[in-house]
Amino acid sequence: MAEKSLRAWRNTSGRQGIPSFVLALLAILVPTGRLAAQPPAPAPEQVQWLRTRGHPANTLHAEVVVQAPSALSVDLTTRAQARAFFNAIYTASDGIPSGWTGNLSGTPGVSASGTAGDTSAAFKAAVQLRINWFRAMAGVPADIAFDTVNDCAPDQQAALMMAANDTLSHNPPMGWLLYTQSGATAAGNSNISLGTEGPVAITGYISDPFSNNAAAGHRRWLLYPQTQSMGSGDVDAVNGFRSANATWILDANYGGARPATRDNFVAWPPPGYVPYEVVFPRWSFSYPNADFASGPATVTMTSGGVSVPVALEVLGNPGAGENTLVWDYNGLNPNTVTTPAPEPSSDIAYNVSVNNVVINGVARNFSYTVTLFDPAVAAPGDTPPTVNGPAQNTVGESSSFSVSGIPSFANGFEYRTVTGLAPASTTYGADGGSLEGVIATTTGSYNPIDTTESFAGGASYHLAQPDPTTQTLTLPGYYFVSGASPTLNFESWYGFGTSHQTAHVQISTDDGNSWNDIYALSGNDSLNLVESGFGAHSISLSAFAGLVFQVRFAYTFDESTGSYDNATTRENGWNIDSISLAGVDSATAGTPSAFSAGNTFAFVPAAAGSFGLQARAVMFGAYPLPWGPAGSETASIQSSGPAITLQPVSQTLNTGSTVVFTADASGSPTYAWELNGTVLSNSPAGRTSDIITGANGPQLVITNATALSNGNYTLVATNPVKSATSSAASLSVSSTSNPGTASSLSSRAFVGTGDNILIGGFYIVGGTSRTVLVQALGPAISAAPYNVSGTLQKPALSIHQYQNGKDVVLHSNTGWGSSPVLVDAAAAVYANPVLQANSPDSEILVTLPPGGYTAEVTGADGGTGVALCGIYQLP
């Protein structure tokens, strides 16, 4: 084994510590992110210009396009709310691709050609969300809008210039590579960063590291209470050039009336519960027109009754945002690589006193408490909501459910189904050189499958770290604890790694939005392998009882250090084999419902069997929290009462149209189907068929029907209309006194305008209401394998009934909207084709009382084309 050769090398060399060949594999992590010193405060003559939004003549002039979000707010006195605000909203702005459309080539700082391009609307929204998250945390108005023309577009030019020149300047000279006056103006009105972009750059501005930012000016501009409009430009790292960001921070409200703030002062970190990930060595306290020099102002901090070291920064840059006092805490140095506070093993409260702050000639004292906490750890009582409702349900019939435990700071919920529960029996081991469905997210060129080391089967999974990026292996699908002693089992061999490289096994209960450790093992900075060979691990999953979860293995680097082992060959990194779960079911998680306010919802089971319903709270109507436990419900098919009986069934058809019936043998079907005298199946003697003239053209009337076997039958109107000037015919089917039942009906025809539309008629007989799924499909049948040409692009669907001498529209739909309820219903009746999310196809799921109905398909926009009308009874 690899370990043996390593020991032999140690014994012969006689060296102590890390051998030279290991040192050669340790890469020094040099921070790539740099921030320029903050832009200067505007001169008095500039203030009027700002208030009138007077962009200079050399900036872009066009219609201002502003993206205005909903205002964010948070109560940091409540740990649960602070935790949810971080987990749901801060993380929502992570991992969004920039979609940068520009380009850049040449040699950084020497030669460059390229275009500024633009970033996607989603990426701009992520940057905007990150800014508003920090402002809400600080207690200032958090509804910053983006001016995409006057701010974002010039900032794109500024970011391109910074990347091209490989340096930062708020006053770039005209001789700069790719210089533009618009970009230069933006540079003077923006926070600028090199080596980071997007939301990461925004967090960098809040941290404000290095000696040139001792006044925390970037932070002060982002948290300036009066600001209402900003902008952002971003350039990707490409062709050896570093990424860059410019965030416009000066708008027309500079120096205007100060809006209300939560605490009067603006501090970072703010009073209350604050996630440790956003607490940096440099702390600050801002107050409008405060005099921190005359007192002079002092800062003291304690934690648990023990004094915490504080080092005041030199006062600087008055007028950059609000006057601010800045200090470093706990002996941390913000002038080196700046990282968040260390992960606390428990909540840590810091009591802060800022004294002798002179305001309007009077010295004042301020005291507040900042509590650092780990948002991955829930406090007692901080639990997701549960679904309450009937344990027994009927397929096709609506049941009422309620959601309890929605926190007061959420304004609604989403729910989803959990189905397909079956014991998780797969063992994952990369056998045969295959990932076996495991999802590998790795960087570099190394193979996450190692065929040189294994516990069993000749291969194992392998995670290494060619760069400091987190490497992951995620098991496919979802899981649900079903047994009394659930466990995750695996064989682990951690070879070489530094003490800041950690192997994790993690669980996510919120669809991968956040991951929590259930196992962690770090490297050891020594000659010895961390684990001498494969060893068995069995991790309890009891804490996740009732929850639907995902599993991943992650190999991470703590970027607070300067070195990591970047080798990817055998013995370096982490090998995992024989991964299995016991006492756990695999599960299928349904599509989440649309956001609902309140705490109740109606649910119609689409199929018989066991299922679960779980809910999650949603903040601001858009940011979901973790899913709660999945309740155990069952649904059965109601045995009493007749099924939908299509008697008679009428369809308006055009030449070449097709009608498909699916007969249900349980009702002793006795339909006999013919067209133009040709029997399609089961053609006994005694059948009578006639072609007569109806109101809209020739009709085929079939009588004396005899029994049919269970199955599918097709009526094809090859040319029902004899007149070359006529375009449509009506087909009606009459049954005997012993009608059978049809569980589905569909017809395809050309949809025109006026009376030339597609109409499907059906009856519900007996004394019981039935649930039907009605479809109007156009785009869905244009794709493979159907490949119908000339389809109706925007079908509109409506269900009608003739009541008291009038045609009454009971239900209508245009665009099915990707409803998870409709997805489940279509799957239950085997409706094909499967609809694409948010396609213009239309669907209605409705429970109807006995009677006759018609489904009408038209063009929503007046268009014409071929469409399919389908009517399905839920089982």
PDB file of N, CA and C in Angstrom, residues 806-834:
ATOM      1  N   LYS A 806     -78.014  28.995 -21.509  1.00  0.00           N
ATOM      2  CA  LYS A 806     -76.848  29.814 -21.818  1.00  0.00           C
ATOM      3  C   LYS A 806     -75.569  28.980 -21.702  1.00  0.00           C
ATOM      4  N   ASP A 807     -74.612  29.343 -22.537  1.00  0.00           N
ATOM      5  CA  ASP A 807     -73.293  28.731 -22.458  1.00  0.00           C
ATOM      6  C   ASP A 807     -72.497  29.427 -21.356  1.00  0.00           C
ATOM      7  N   VAL A 808     -72.100  28.685 -20.322  1.00  0.00           N
ATOM      8  CA  VAL A 808     -71.409  29.249 -19.164  1.00  0.00           C
ATOM      9  C   VAL A 808     -69.971  28.725 -19.128  1.00  0.00           C
ATOM     10  N   VAL A 809     -69.009  29.649 -19.044  1.00  0.00           N
ATOM     11  CA  VAL A 809     -67.600  29.260 -18.898  1.00  0.00           C
ATOM     12  C   VAL A 809     -67.332  28.998 -17.416  1.00  0.00           C
ATOM     13  N   LEU A 810     -67.003  27.737 -17.101  1.00  0.00           N
ATOM     14  CA  LEU A 810     -66.777  27.361 -15.703  1.00  0.00           C
ATOM     15  C   LEU A 810     -65.314  27.578 -15.271  1.00  0.00           C
ATOM     16  N   HIS A 811     -64.388  27.244 -16.155  1.00  0.00           N
ATOM     17  CA  HIS A 811     -62.973  27.343 -15.822  1.00  0.00           C
ATOM     18  C   HIS A 811     -62.194  27.690 -17.086  1.00  0.00           C
ATOM     19  N   SER A 812     -61.081  28.367 -16.925  1.00  0.00           N
ATOM     20  CA  SER A 812     -60.243  28.700 -18.074  1.00  0.00           C
ATOM     21  C   SER A 812     -58.792  28.776 -17.639  1.00  0.00           C
ATOM     22  N   ASN A 813     -57.889  28.593 -18.624  1.00  0.00           N
ATOM     23  CA  ASN A 813     -56.456  28.643 -18.330  1.00  0.00           C
ATOM     24  C   ASN A 813     -55.687  28.979 -19.606  1.00  0.00           C
ATOM     25  N   THR A 814     -54.664  29.792 -19.450  1.00  0.00           N
ATOM     26  CA  THR A 814     -53.717  30.053 -20.523  1.00  0.00           C
ATOM     27  C   THR A 814     -52.317  29.966 -19.938  1.00  0.00           C
ATOM     28  N   GLY A 815     -51.587  28.900 -20.263  1.00  0.00           N
ATOM     29  CA  GLY A 815     -50.267  28.685 -19.689  1.00  0.00           C
ATOM     30  C   GLY A 815     -50.385  27.979 -18.355  1.00  0.00           C
ATOM     31  N   TRP A 816     -49.860  26.763 -18.265  1.00  0.00           N
ATOM     32  CA  TRP A 816     -50.123  25.917 -17.094  1.00  0.00           C
ATOM     33  C   TRP A 816     -49.285  26.293 -15.875  1.00  0.00           C
ATOM     34  N   GLY A 817     -48.160  27.042 -16.050  1.00  0.00           N
ATOM     35  CA  GLY A 817     -47.445  27.615 -14.914  1.00  0.00           C
ATOM     36  C   GLY A 817     -46.620  26.674 -14.082  1.00  0.00           C
ATOM     37  N   SER A 818     -46.367  25.455 -14.548  1.00  0.00           N
ATOM     38  CA  SER A 818     -45.468  24.510 -13.849  1.00  0.00           C
ATOM     39  C   SER A 818     -45.966  24.108 -12.472  1.00  0.00           C
ATOM     40  N   SER A 819     -47.282  24.062 -12.266  1.00  0.00           N
ATOM     41  CA  SER A 819     -47.818  23.703 -10.953  1.00  0.00           C
ATOM     42  C   SER A 819     -47.442  22.272 -10.596  1.00  0.00           C
ATOM     43  N   PRO A 820     -46.861  22.030  -9.396  1.00  0.00           N
ATOM     44  CA  PRO A 820     -46.532  20.657  -8.999  1.00  0.00           C
ATOM     45  C   PRO A 820     -47.751  19.771  -8.877  1.00  0.00           C
ATOM     46  N   VAL A 821     -48.899  20.343  -8.535  1.00  0.00           N
ATOM     47  CA  VAL A 821     -50.130  19.557  -8.464  1.00  0.00           C
ATOM     48  C   VAL A 821     -50.490  19.021  -9.838  1.00  0.00           C
ATOM     49  N   LEU A 822     -50.346  19.849 -10.874  1.00  0.00           N
ATOM     50  CA  LEU A 822     -50.641  19.407 -12.238  1.00  0.00           C
ATOM     51  C   LEU A 822     -49.638  18.359 -12.699  1.00  0.00           C
ATOM     52  N   VAL A 823     -48.362  18.524 -12.289  1.00  0.00           N
ATOM     53  CA  VAL A 823     -47.354  17.527 -12.642  1.00  0.00           C
ATOM     54  C   VAL A 823     -47.733  16.165 -12.073  1.00  0.00           C
ATOM     55  N   ASP A 824     -48.123  16.142 -10.811  1.00  0.00           N
ATOM     56  CA  ASP A 824     -48.498  14.875 -10.174  1.00  0.00           C
ATOM     57  C   ASP A 824     -49.749  14.277 -10.812  1.00  0.00           C
ATOM     58  N   ALA A 825     -50.718  15.127 -11.139  1.00  0.00           N
ATOM     59  CA  ALA A 825     -51.954  14.633 -11.757  1.00  0.00           C
ATOM     60  C   ALA A 825     -51.674  14.023 -13.117  1.00  0.00           C
ATOM     61  N   ALA A 826     -50.851  14.678 -13.937  1.00  0.00           N
ATOM     62  CA  ALA A 826     -50.529  14.156 -15.262  1.00  0.00           C
ATOM     63  C   ALA A 826     -49.798  12.828 -15.165  1.00  0.00           C
ATOM     64  N   ALA A 827     -48.917  12.702 -14.179  1.00  0.00           N
ATOM     65  CA  ALA A 827     -48.203  11.445 -14.003  1.00  0.00           C
ATOM     66  C   ALA A 827     -49.155  10.332 -13.584  1.00  0.00           C
ATOM     67  N   ALA A 828     -50.162  10.657 -12.805  1.00  0.00           N
ATOM     68  CA  ALA A 828     -51.099   9.653 -12.313  1.00  0.00           C
ATOM     69  C   ALA A 828     -51.950   9.070 -13.429  1.00  0.00           C
ATOM     70  N   VAL A 829     -52.203   9.848 -14.471  1.00  0.00           N
ATOM     71  CA  VAL A 829     -53.053   9.366 -15.577  1.00  0.00           C
ATOM     72  C   VAL A 829     -52.230   9.068 -16.820  1.00  0.00           C
ATOM     73  N   TYR A 830     -50.918   9.061 -16.669  1.00  0.00           N
ATOM     74  CA  TYR A 830     -50.002   8.761 -17.767  1.00  0.00           C
ATOM     75  C   TYR A 830     -50.225   9.695 -18.957  1.00  0.00           C
ATOM     76  N   ALA A 831     -50.513  10.942 -18.677  1.00  0.00           N
ATOM     77  CA  ALA A 831     -50.729  11.906 -19.746  1.00  0.00           C
ATOM     78  C   ALA A 831     -49.407  12.185 -20.452  1.00  0.00           C
ATOM     79  N   ASN A 832     -49.425  12.048 -21.752  1.00  0.00           N
ATOM     80  CA  ASN A 832     -48.248  12.346 -22.561  1.00  0.00           C
ATOM     81  C   ASN A 832     -48.617  13.333 -23.646  1.00  0.00           C
ATOM     82  N   PRO A 833     -47.709  14.178 -24.075  1.00  0.00           N
ATOM     83  CA  PRO A 833     -46.316  14.282 -23.629  1.00  0.00           C
ATOM     84  C   PRO A 833     -46.184  14.991 -22.297  1.00  0.00           C
ATOM     85  N   VAL A 834     -45.024  14.808 -21.660  1.00  0.00           N
ATOM     86  CA  VAL A 834     -44.732  15.530 -20.427  1.00  0.00           C
ATOM     87  C   VAL A 834     -44.476  17.004 -20.765  1.00  0.00           C
TER      88      VAL A 834
END
